[in-house]
Amino acid sequence: MRKYVLLLMIVVVGITVNAQGYKVIVNQSNSTSTLSEDEISKLFLKKNTKWADGKSVDPIDQVASSGVRKVFSDGVHKKSVNAIKSYWQQTIFAGTGTPPLEKSDDDEVIKYVSQNAGAIGYVSAGANISGVKELKVSR
Amino acid sequence: MKKKFGFFLLFLMLYYVNSFAQDEWKPQTHFTGYLNSIIEYSGHSNVSALGVPTEKHKGIGLAQAGFLATYKPLEKLEIKSTLVYSPWVRSLHDVVVEAFGQYTFNQGFKLGAGKFLTPLSPSNLYYYAPLNPSGVLPMVVSHHMFFPQSVSGIQITGSFGENLRMNYNVTYGNYYITDHVEGGIIGIQGQEEIVPFQGHYEVYEGNIPKSYLGGSGRLSFDFKEIGTLGLNIFEGTESNLVVLDAGTGNVSSLEEAKQRSLGVDLHLNIQKFKLNAEYWNADLKTTESVPIYSLVYKGYYAELIYDGGTLKPWLRYEYIEDAKAVFTDGSLVDLPMASYSSGIAYRPFYETIFKFEYRRCLVEKYQKTSYTNFKDYNYYLLSFVLSF
């Protein structure tokens, strides 16, 4: 019986840890501390373009092949990376928007976010994020 | 002294503005494009742009190739160009579907100059192959009888609001008419009537299409994620109307005319379903001829798309009566038609889309002329789109 309880605990802990395999980061000067997944999705899709203090939002994506982008896309947008790329293709062709800049890894995202006041990015759950601020993500 | 100080101040301002811009903005470039190869079959026995019956029922080949480039040297300045090739382009004018620069003063006011896709119907703005589950545009768009594909001139656009967003767009300039221009390989797309038709068609002078003057206006409302309602107007202040000789059926004259088209479009998102619908009505009237000739066009469609991720099945119904012409004796050619179509798009990877669709074109019930061999017909399309 104990074995099953232990197994169940491991599974639950595993699911919880994997539930958010990414950290959302902003510049240290940003006063925002919590955002919902839906709000974050709108920032990355450029549907909301201003922070509460009126500063322009500058979202930074990771390249389409990165593992963390898949986890972020599934978790925040509730859509696949391909679906999000299709969305941006549509906006580019229609002239209604351009996708966020893409960075090749966590370090580049952290560096960019630390240097740009309005930036928001995401990195792997295990990334060292000194120099930037982590946002709490609510559902 | 004052002049020198003024120059110094101006220099200082420019320096700081420029320094600030460089800190905040890095120029961005985007390229995207596609190749659309198709296999098509039609039961239409008279497919020919020249009106001569042929046995050209089936085709295979490259139907369209598009390439888009955008460049944003400044955060508020965008330069965009899209080139689209199809076997039916007649000159470079047709290939350059849009090429413009746009400066954003703020979200409520953007000013652009160049050549624009006429921003009236989303189907016209999204007509590129990777963006649609269907490989055939609705006839109200592909026939270009209600508005031209592109307008070359000046555009003012903007939007206001967050939850309920209002968007406006005003475009004015020159356009040329490419009504009922053929699409696909066998040329039946855009020429679905049994009798090949061109209405108030363009006139080439050498290699240059004759331009007309006109403008468009669109007001649309986005209701959060629920949907969009659009109200549209196109005014062809200097258009033309073709008068056919009553005896021979050949073009007798091109008369100066004015065109006014009014349209409404609705787009609803209901869970994974998307409903698109448009209704258009147009009035074309000569201004100097004796007698005055006038034609009224009407067209609408509705389509339902299910977004199943990689799979998108869809249904569409459309009706149109825009294939009209007037004879010198005042009589009319009138070739209304309807069609049902259904298909599925499969996108296993971002770069690859397979589309299959079936279409039933209904002409027998509607087109009452001296032609006797009118039969409803089937159309099948298999499309393979590669995009990047």
PDB file of C-alpha atoms in Angstrom, chain A:
ATOM      1  CA  MET A   1       0.000   0.000   0.000  1.00  0.00           C
ATOM      2  CA  ARG A   2       2.821   2.395   0.966  1.00  0.00           C
ATOM      3  CA  LYS A   3       4.480   1.669  -2.354  1.00  0.00           C
ATOM      4  CA  TYR A   4       1.358   2.767  -4.231  1.00  0.00           C
ATOM      5  CA  VAL A   5       1.050   5.954  -2.154  1.00  0.00           C
ATOM      6  CA  LEU A   6       4.717   6.723  -2.811  1.00  0.00           C
ATOM      7  CA  LEU A   7       4.250   6.048  -6.513  1.00  0.00           C
ATOM      8  CA  LEU A   8       1.200   8.277  -6.584  1.00  0.00           C
ATOM      9  CA  MET A   9       3.119  11.048  -4.824  1.00  0.00           C
ATOM     10  CA  ILE A  10       5.978  10.771  -7.305  1.00  0.00           C
ATOM     11  CA  VAL A  11       3.525  10.948 -10.200  1.00  0.00           C
ATOM     12  CA  VAL A  12       1.717  13.968  -8.695  1.00  0.00           C
ATOM     13  CA  VAL A  13       4.999  15.763  -7.943  1.00  0.00           C
ATOM     14  CA  GLY A  14       6.236  14.920 -11.439  1.00  0.00           C
ATOM     15  CA  ILE A  15       3.099  16.296 -13.047  1.00  0.00           C
ATOM     16  CA  THR A  16       3.278  19.449 -10.923  1.00  0.00           C
ATOM     17  CA  VAL A  17       6.924  20.033 -11.794  1.00  0.00           C
ATOM     18  CA  ASN A  18       6.296  19.421 -15.480  1.00  0.00           C
ATOM     19  CA  ALA A  19       3.102  21.468 -15.472  1.00  0.00           C
ATOM     20  CA  GLN A  20       5.188  24.570 -15.953  1.00  0.00           C
ATOM     21  CA  GLY A  21       8.478  23.671 -17.577  1.00  0.00           C
ATOM     22  CA  TYR A  22       9.219  27.318 -18.199  1.00  0.00           C
ATOM     23  CA  LYS A  23       9.655  30.617 -16.366  1.00  0.00           C
ATOM     24  CA  VAL A  24       8.207  33.874 -17.645  1.00  0.00           C
ATOM     25  CA  ILE A  25      10.624  36.755 -17.130  1.00  0.00           C
ATOM     26  CA  VAL A  26      10.463  40.525 -17.382  1.00  0.00           C
ATOM     27  CA  ASN A  27      12.864  43.397 -16.846  1.00  0.00           C
ATOM     28  CA  GLN A  28      13.656  44.151 -13.202  1.00  0.00           C
ATOM     29  CA  SER A  29      12.139  47.612 -13.543  1.00  0.00           C
ATOM     30  CA  ASN A  30       8.761  46.094 -14.441  1.00  0.00           C
ATOM     31  CA  SER A  31       6.266  46.496 -11.582  1.00  0.00           C
ATOM     32  CA  THR A  32       4.035  43.605 -12.719  1.00  0.00           C
ATOM     33  CA  SER A  33       4.372  40.509 -10.543  1.00  0.00           C
ATOM     34  CA  THR A  34       1.571  38.143 -11.642  1.00  0.00           C
ATOM     35  CA  LEU A  35      -0.168  37.469 -14.946  1.00  0.00           C
ATOM     36  CA  SER A  36      -2.592  34.795 -16.053  1.00  0.00           C
ATOM     37  CA  GLU A  37      -1.745  32.423 -18.912  1.00  0.00           C
ATOM     38  CA  ASP A  38      -4.386  34.170 -21.029  1.00  0.00           C
ATOM     39  CA  GLU A  39      -2.854  37.598 -20.370  1.00  0.00           C
ATOM     40  CA  ILE A  40       0.603  36.309 -21.236  1.00  0.00           C
ATOM     41  CA  SER A  41      -0.721  34.744 -24.434  1.00  0.00           C
ATOM     42  CA  LYS A  42      -2.213  38.094 -25.471  1.00  0.00           C
ATOM     43  CA  LEU A  43       1.105  39.842 -24.847  1.00  0.00           C
ATOM     44  CA  PHE A  44       3.008  37.347 -26.984  1.00  0.00           C
ATOM     45  CA  LEU A  45       0.367  37.511 -29.748  1.00  0.00           C
ATOM     46  CA  LYS A  46       0.552  41.326 -29.540  1.00  0.00           C
ATOM     47  CA  LYS A  47      -3.160  41.571 -28.806  1.00  0.00           C
ATOM     48  CA  ASN A  48      -2.274  43.625 -25.719  1.00  0.00           C
ATOM     49  CA  THR A  49       0.605  45.961 -26.369  1.00  0.00           C
ATOM     50  CA  LYS A  50       0.959  48.053 -23.203  1.00  0.00           C
ATOM     51  CA  TRP A  51       2.023  47.353 -19.643  1.00  0.00           C
ATOM     52  CA  ALA A  52      -0.018  48.831 -16.811  1.00  0.00           C
ATOM     53  CA  ASP A  53       2.358  51.819 -16.625  1.00  0.00           C
ATOM     54  CA  GLY A  54       1.841  52.556 -20.335  1.00  0.00           C
ATOM     55  CA  LYS A  55       5.189  51.195 -21.467  1.00  0.00           C
ATOM     56  CA  SER A  56       5.211  49.219 -24.742  1.00  0.00           C
ATOM     57  CA  VAL A  57       5.347  45.448 -24.430  1.00  0.00           C
ATOM     58  CA  ASP A  58       8.278  43.844 -26.242  1.00  0.00           C
ATOM     59  CA  PRO A  59       7.754  40.051 -26.329  1.00  0.00           C
ATOM     60  CA  ILE A  60      10.677  37.767 -27.144  1.00  0.00           C
ATOM     61  CA  ASP A  61      10.132  34.270 -28.482  1.00  0.00           C
ATOM     62  CA  GLN A  62      12.535  31.372 -28.668  1.00  0.00           C
ATOM     63  CA  VAL A  63      13.256  29.700 -32.007  1.00  0.00           C
ATOM     64  CA  ALA A  64      10.592  27.257 -33.211  1.00  0.00           C
ATOM     65  CA  SER A  65      12.850  24.231 -32.737  1.00  0.00           C
ATOM     66  CA  SER A  66      13.493  24.862 -29.035  1.00  0.00           C
ATOM     67  CA  GLY A  67      11.907  22.534 -26.495  1.00  0.00           C
ATOM     68  CA  VAL A  68      10.867  25.320 -24.140  1.00  0.00           C
ATOM     69  CA  ARG A  69       8.912  27.048 -26.910  1.00  0.00           C
ATOM     70  CA  LYS A  70       6.813  23.920 -27.380  1.00  0.00           C
ATOM     71  CA  VAL A  71       6.110  23.692 -23.634  1.00  0.00           C
ATOM     72  CA  PHE A  72       5.317  27.430 -23.479  1.00  0.00           C
ATOM     73  CA  SER A  73       3.101  27.306 -26.558  1.00  0.00           C
ATOM     74  CA  ASP A  74       1.137  24.290 -25.314  1.00  0.00           C
ATOM     75  CA  GLY A  75       0.819  25.730 -21.813  1.00  0.00           C
ATOM     76  CA  VAL A  76       0.147  29.410 -22.477  1.00  0.00           C
ATOM     77  CA  HIS A  77      -1.365  29.627 -25.967  1.00  0.00           C
ATOM     78  CA  LYS A  78      -3.014  26.187 -25.707  1.00  0.00           C
ATOM     79  CA  LYS A  79      -1.926  25.719 -29.297  1.00  0.00           C
ATOM     80  CA  SER A  80       0.952  24.046 -31.061  1.00  0.00           C
ATOM     81  CA  VAL A  81       4.014  25.949 -32.245  1.00  0.00           C
ATOM     82  CA  ASN A  82       2.857  25.323 -35.840  1.00  0.00           C
ATOM     83  CA  ALA A  83      -0.545  26.869 -35.105  1.00  0.00           C
ATOM     84  CA  ILE A  84       1.132  29.962 -33.666  1.00  0.00           C
ATOM     85  CA  LYS A  85       3.466  30.177 -36.672  1.00  0.00           C
ATOM     86  CA  SER A  86       0.406  29.940 -38.942  1.00  0.00           C
ATOM     87  CA  TYR A  87      -1.209  32.756 -36.962  1.00  0.00           C
ATOM     88  CA  TRP A  88       1.819  34.974 -37.546  1.00  0.00           C
ATOM     89  CA  GLN A  89       1.981  34.018 -41.205  1.00  0.00           C
ATOM     90  CA  GLN A  90      -1.594  35.237 -41.538  1.00  0.00           C
ATOM     91  CA  THR A  91      -0.872  38.543 -39.820  1.00  0.00           C
ATOM     92  CA  ILE A  92       2.260  39.132 -41.905  1.00  0.00           C
ATOM     93  CA  PHE A  93       0.413  38.498 -45.180  1.00  0.00           C
ATOM     94  CA  ALA A  94      -2.529  40.624 -44.078  1.00  0.00           C
ATOM     95  CA  GLY A  95      -0.236  43.390 -42.859  1.00  0.00           C
ATOM     96  CA  THR A  96      -1.820  43.408 -39.403  1.00  0.00           C
ATOM     97  CA  GLY A  97       1.260  42.500 -37.405  1.00  0.00           C
ATOM     98  CA  THR A  98       4.708  40.970 -37.224  1.00  0.00           C
ATOM     99  CA  PRO A  99       5.846  38.196 -34.880  1.00  0.00           C
ATOM    100  CA  PRO A 100       8.086  38.792 -31.860  1.00  0.00           C
ATOM    101  CA  LEU A 101      11.834  38.622 -32.294  1.00  0.00           C
ATOM    102  CA  GLU A 102      13.229  35.128 -31.822  1.00  0.00           C
ATOM    103  CA  LYS A 103      16.270  34.275 -29.737  1.00  0.00           C
ATOM    104  CA  SER A 104      18.173  31.036 -30.010  1.00  0.00           C
ATOM    105  CA  ASP A 105      18.468  30.091 -26.298  1.00  0.00           C
ATOM    106  CA  ASP A 106      17.697  31.018 -22.685  1.00  0.00           C
ATOM    107  CA  ASP A 107      20.843  33.092 -22.228  1.00  0.00           C
ATOM    108  CA  GLU A 108      20.019  35.328 -25.182  1.00  0.00           C
ATOM    109  CA  VAL A 109      16.459  35.837 -23.933  1.00  0.00           C
ATOM    110  CA  ILE A 110      17.675  36.710 -20.431  1.00  0.00           C
ATOM    111  CA  LYS A 111      20.246  39.127 -21.840  1.00  0.00           C
ATOM    112  CA  TYR A 112      17.642  40.850 -24.038  1.00  0.00           C
ATOM    113  CA  VAL A 113      15.059  41.106 -21.260  1.00  0.00           C
ATOM    114  CA  SER A 114      17.627  42.503 -18.820  1.00  0.00           C
ATOM    115  CA  GLN A 115      18.503  45.255 -21.310  1.00  0.00           C
ATOM    116  CA  ASN A 116      14.993  46.263 -22.439  1.00  0.00           C
ATOM    117  CA  ALA A 117      12.491  47.758 -20.024  1.00  0.00           C
ATOM    118  CA  GLY A 118       9.327  46.571 -21.796  1.00  0.00           C
ATOM    119  CA  ALA A 119      10.565  43.083 -22.669  1.00  0.00           C
ATOM    120  CA  ILE A 120       8.922  39.818 -21.670  1.00  0.00           C
ATOM    121  CA  GLY A 121      10.326  36.390 -22.434  1.00  0.00           C
ATOM    122  CA  TYR A 122      10.308  32.812 -21.264  1.00  0.00           C
ATOM    123  CA  VAL A 123      13.119  30.420 -20.442  1.00  0.00           C
ATOM    124  CA  SER A 124      13.510  26.837 -19.287  1.00  0.00           C
ATOM    125  CA  ALA A 125      12.440  26.061 -15.724  1.00  0.00           C
ATOM    126  CA  GLY A 126      16.043  25.379 -14.697  1.00  0.00           C
ATOM    127  CA  ALA A 127      17.579  28.514 -16.212  1.00  0.00           C
ATOM    128  CA  ASN A 128      19.584  30.908 -14.046  1.00  0.00           C
ATOM    129  CA  ILE A 129      17.586  34.124 -14.228  1.00  0.00           C
ATOM    130  CA  SER A 130      19.719  36.520 -12.222  1.00  0.00           C
ATOM    131  CA  GLY A 131      19.415  40.014 -13.603  1.00  0.00           C
ATOM    132  CA  VAL A 132      15.739  39.654 -14.567  1.00  0.00           C
ATOM    133  CA  LYS A 133      12.488  39.218 -12.690  1.00  0.00           C
ATOM    134  CA  GLU A 134      10.302  36.121 -12.776  1.00  0.00           C
ATOM    135  CA  LEU A 135       6.577  36.605 -13.176  1.00  0.00           C
ATOM    136  CA  LYS A 136       4.172  34.417 -11.281  1.00  0.00           C
ATOM    137  CA  VAL A 137       1.832  32.700 -13.741  1.00  0.00           C
ATOM    138  CA  SER A 138      -1.747  32.106 -12.668  1.00  0.00           C
ATOM    139  CA  ARG A 139      -4.295  30.003 -14.526  1.00  0.00           C
TER     140      ARG A 139
END
